[in-house]
Amino acid sequence: MKDIIDGFLKFQRDAFPERVGLFKNLATQQSPRALFISCSDSRLVPELVTQREPGDLFVIRNAGNIVPSYGPEPGGVSASVEYAVAALQVSDIVICGHSDCGAMTAIATCKCLDHMPAVAGWLRYADSARVVNEARNHKDPQAKVEAMVRENVIAQLANIQTHPSVRLALEEGRVALHGWIYDIESGCIDAFDGRTGQFVPLASNPNVRAVAHQLQRAV
């Protein structure tokens, strides 16, 4: 804990004075450009990876970067998504998984979670990804975990589109969805291309989107 307190004191002494104007503007308002949904894993820090300042990102972090489908019992994730989209009017939503994800590893390897019933219950929101991943062949256990990470991002992109605020924003063409996988060791990001259904390097495909245009109405 001492290290954390020392870090705060360093922030107060060095970092804060350099951003006095920024924090003064942020004191009574915020207008983040993006909603960033990532895993709680300590190795993935959204603001560090994207080099954003305070006020730039509205962040949701939880085990497995999960977005439950919209339902009659809204929770913290649903409320945060709704606030970001309906109140803050973010223009982009990023769902970001990462390599060596403990939650996805537990699912892919069928690890017993009886001693963590809350975690087990939460990870049921990744069931659609698990079913798809189980139906495919994988060359080894590591490949199976990596595929689970990807399938989960795709599943959560589908889940978030069941939220009324997101559905409306997509219908009106004012929000884009992004699905990312961050590799901890290399620092690289792969992004889901909704046109091809494949993950591609973000560095060489900066304009790729998972869902980038207005949804089509049924006729």
Tab-separated table of C-alpha atoms in Angstrom, residues 7-177:
chain	number	residue	atom	x	y	z
A	7	GLY	CA	2.413	7.080	-6.336
A	8	PHE	CA	-0.432	9.395	-5.416
A	9	LEU	CA	1.979	11.813	-3.774
A	10	LYS	CA	4.110	11.779	-6.922
A	11	PHE	CA	1.010	12.442	-9.017
A	12	GLN	CA	0.036	15.344	-6.764
A	13	ARG	CA	3.552	16.750	-6.844
A	14	ASP	CA	4.541	16.196	-10.499
A	15	ALA	CA	1.722	15.104	-12.824
A	16	PHE	CA	-1.158	17.202	-11.516
A	17	PRO	CA	0.592	20.594	-11.827
A	18	GLU	CA	1.310	19.832	-15.491
A	19	ARG	CA	-2.418	19.326	-16.133
A	20	VAL	CA	-3.995	22.001	-13.963
A	21	GLY	CA	-5.948	23.420	-16.887
A	22	LEU	CA	-7.193	19.999	-17.944
A	23	PHE	CA	-8.443	19.097	-14.484
A	24	LYS	CA	-10.065	22.515	-14.089
A	25	ASN	CA	-12.073	21.880	-17.267
A	26	LEU	CA	-12.934	18.362	-16.126
A	27	ALA	CA	-14.027	19.457	-12.651
A	28	THR	CA	-17.658	20.020	-13.671
A	29	GLN	CA	-18.079	18.159	-16.956
A	30	GLN	CA	-16.905	15.264	-19.101
A	31	SER	CA	-17.230	14.517	-22.804
A	32	PRO	CA	-15.330	11.295	-23.534
A	33	ARG	CA	-15.133	10.293	-27.168
A	34	ALA	CA	-15.231	6.538	-26.600
A	35	LEU	CA	-16.587	3.861	-24.302
A	36	PHE	CA	-13.812	1.348	-23.636
A	37	ILE	CA	-14.826	-2.046	-22.218
A	38	SER	CA	-11.898	-4.157	-21.091
A	39	CYS	CA	-10.907	-6.896	-18.684
A	40	SER	CA	-10.064	-6.080	-15.074
A	41	ASP	CA	-6.697	-7.778	-15.559
A	42	SER	CA	-3.984	-5.588	-14.030
A	43	ARG	CA	-1.810	-5.942	-17.132
A	44	LEU	CA	-4.239	-4.118	-19.425
A	45	VAL	CA	-4.559	-0.396	-18.693
A	46	PRO	CA	-6.795	1.225	-21.352
A	47	GLU	CA	-5.462	4.757	-20.887
A	48	LEU	CA	-1.862	3.557	-21.099
A	49	VAL	CA	-2.390	1.372	-24.172
A	50	THR	CA	-4.265	4.125	-26.027
A	51	GLN	CA	-2.196	6.996	-24.585
A	52	ARG	CA	-5.307	8.909	-23.570
A	53	GLU	CA	-5.596	11.638	-20.952
A	54	PRO	CA	-8.242	11.855	-18.200
A	55	GLY	CA	-11.602	12.658	-19.719
A	56	ASP	CA	-10.932	10.902	-23.034
A	57	LEU	CA	-12.291	7.432	-22.225
A	58	PHE	CA	-15.366	6.218	-20.364
A	59	VAL	CA	-14.119	2.869	-19.059
A	60	ILE	CA	-15.871	-0.306	-17.949
A	61	ARG	CA	-13.639	-3.071	-16.610
A	62	ASN	CA	-14.734	-6.506	-15.454
A	63	ALA	CA	-13.635	-10.145	-15.543
A	64	GLY	CA	-13.538	-11.187	-19.182
A	65	ASN	CA	-14.549	-7.825	-20.743
A	66	ILE	CA	-18.138	-9.039	-20.722
A	67	VAL	CA	-21.309	-7.162	-21.682
A	68	PRO	CA	-24.430	-9.061	-20.611
A	69	SER	CA	-27.283	-8.982	-23.084
A	70	TYR	CA	-29.911	-6.412	-22.157
A	71	GLY	CA	-32.537	-7.807	-19.806
A	72	PRO	CA	-35.134	-6.970	-17.173
A	73	GLU	CA	-32.531	-6.816	-14.394
A	74	PRO	CA	-29.996	-4.205	-15.535
A	75	GLY	CA	-26.691	-4.262	-13.712
A	76	GLY	CA	-23.714	-1.976	-13.487
A	77	VAL	CA	-22.452	-2.783	-16.976
A	78	SER	CA	-25.851	-2.134	-18.573
A	79	ALA	CA	-26.252	1.143	-16.693
A	80	SER	CA	-22.771	2.292	-17.675
A	81	VAL	CA	-23.297	1.409	-21.337
A	82	GLU	CA	-26.596	3.277	-21.372
A	83	TYR	CA	-25.107	6.352	-19.709
A	84	ALA	CA	-22.113	6.442	-22.058
A	85	VAL	CA	-24.244	6.143	-25.183
A	86	ALA	CA	-27.426	8.018	-24.264
A	87	ALA	CA	-26.070	10.736	-21.960
A	88	LEU	CA	-22.433	11.197	-22.942
A	89	GLN	CA	-23.055	10.484	-26.648
A	90	VAL	CA	-19.808	8.587	-27.240
A	91	SER	CA	-19.059	8.052	-30.917
A	92	ASP	CA	-17.137	4.784	-30.536
A	93	ILE	CA	-17.370	1.662	-28.388
A	94	VAL	CA	-14.365	-0.624	-27.983
A	95	ILE	CA	-14.603	-4.117	-26.504
A	96	CYS	CA	-11.034	-5.178	-25.771
A	97	GLY	CA	-9.906	-8.673	-24.828
A	98	HIS	CA	-6.307	-9.641	-24.187
A	99	SER	CA	-3.812	-12.478	-24.318
A	100	ASP	CA	-3.449	-14.863	-21.359
A	101	CYS	CA	-6.909	-13.926	-20.061
A	102	GLY	CA	-7.629	-15.868	-16.887
A	103	ALA	CA	-11.393	-15.793	-17.416
A	104	MET	CA	-11.200	-17.125	-20.955
A	105	THR	CA	-8.584	-19.702	-19.942
A	106	ALA	CA	-10.937	-21.016	-17.255
A	107	ILE	CA	-13.720	-21.396	-19.818
A	108	ALA	CA	-11.562	-22.937	-22.548
A	109	THR	CA	-9.975	-25.475	-20.198
A	110	CYS	CA	-13.212	-26.261	-18.335
A	111	LYS	CA	-11.555	-25.276	-15.065
A	112	CYS	CA	-13.672	-26.019	-12.021
A	113	LEU	CA	-14.956	-22.788	-10.457
A	114	ASP	CA	-17.071	-24.297	-7.680
A	115	HIS	CA	-15.004	-22.378	-5.145
A	116	MET	CA	-15.818	-19.107	-6.961
A	117	PRO	CA	-19.553	-19.290	-7.690
A	118	ALA	CA	-19.868	-15.580	-8.455
A	119	VAL	CA	-17.150	-15.835	-11.092
A	120	ALA	CA	-18.727	-18.982	-12.546
A	121	GLY	CA	-22.101	-17.253	-12.795
A	122	TRP	CA	-20.607	-14.168	-14.424
A	123	LEU	CA	-18.767	-16.182	-17.064
A	124	ARG	CA	-22.051	-17.705	-18.237
A	125	TYR	CA	-22.425	-14.494	-20.255
A	126	ALA	CA	-19.682	-15.918	-22.469
A	127	ASP	CA	-21.603	-19.157	-23.138
A	128	SER	CA	-22.244	-18.408	-26.802
A	129	ALA	CA	-18.511	-17.934	-27.353
A	130	ARG	CA	-17.755	-21.144	-25.437
A	131	VAL	CA	-20.184	-23.198	-27.519
A	132	VAL	CA	-18.708	-21.934	-30.789
A	133	ASN	CA	-15.157	-22.473	-29.575
A	134	GLU	CA	-15.893	-26.009	-28.359
A	135	ALA	CA	-17.306	-26.919	-31.773
A	136	ARG	CA	-14.019	-26.128	-33.510
A	137	ASN	CA	-10.765	-28.047	-33.706
A	138	HIS	CA	-7.657	-26.522	-32.139
A	139	LYS	CA	-4.069	-27.636	-32.618
A	140	ASP	CA	-3.246	-27.417	-28.904
A	141	PRO	CA	-4.622	-26.068	-25.594
A	142	GLN	CA	-2.936	-22.697	-26.052
A	143	ALA	CA	-4.561	-22.228	-29.451
A	144	LYS	CA	-7.904	-23.094	-27.888
A	145	VAL	CA	-7.488	-20.365	-25.271
A	146	GLU	CA	-6.439	-17.811	-27.880
A	147	ALA	CA	-9.469	-18.684	-29.989
A	148	MET	CA	-11.710	-18.346	-26.936
A	149	VAL	CA	-10.432	-14.823	-26.366
A	150	ARG	CA	-11.355	-13.922	-29.938
A	151	GLU	CA	-14.748	-15.621	-29.851
A	152	ASN	CA	-15.590	-13.845	-26.623
A	153	VAL	CA	-14.947	-10.423	-28.142
A	154	ILE	CA	-17.218	-11.338	-31.049
A	155	ALA	CA	-19.895	-12.594	-28.634
A	156	GLN	CA	-19.775	-9.431	-26.547
A	157	LEU	CA	-20.071	-7.302	-29.688
A	158	ALA	CA	-23.314	-9.177	-30.354
A	159	ASN	CA	-24.480	-8.786	-26.759
A	160	ILE	CA	-23.974	-5.035	-26.671
A	161	GLN	CA	-26.175	-4.617	-29.734
A	162	THR	CA	-29.144	-5.898	-27.697
A	163	HIS	CA	-28.972	-2.755	-25.545
A	164	PRO	CA	-31.652	-0.263	-26.651
A	165	SER	CA	-29.358	2.761	-26.392
A	166	VAL	CA	-26.732	1.083	-28.572
A	167	ARG	CA	-29.308	-0.210	-31.051
A	168	LEU	CA	-30.702	3.306	-31.469
A	169	ALA	CA	-27.252	4.858	-31.851
A	170	LEU	CA	-26.374	2.289	-34.515
A	171	GLU	CA	-29.672	2.872	-36.288
A	172	GLU	CA	-28.968	6.604	-36.357
A	173	GLY	CA	-25.414	6.047	-37.562
A	174	ARG	CA	-23.796	7.910	-34.659
A	175	VAL	CA	-21.734	5.153	-33.084
A	176	ALA	CA	-19.224	2.569	-34.327
A	177	LEU	CA	-18.300	-0.700	-32.624
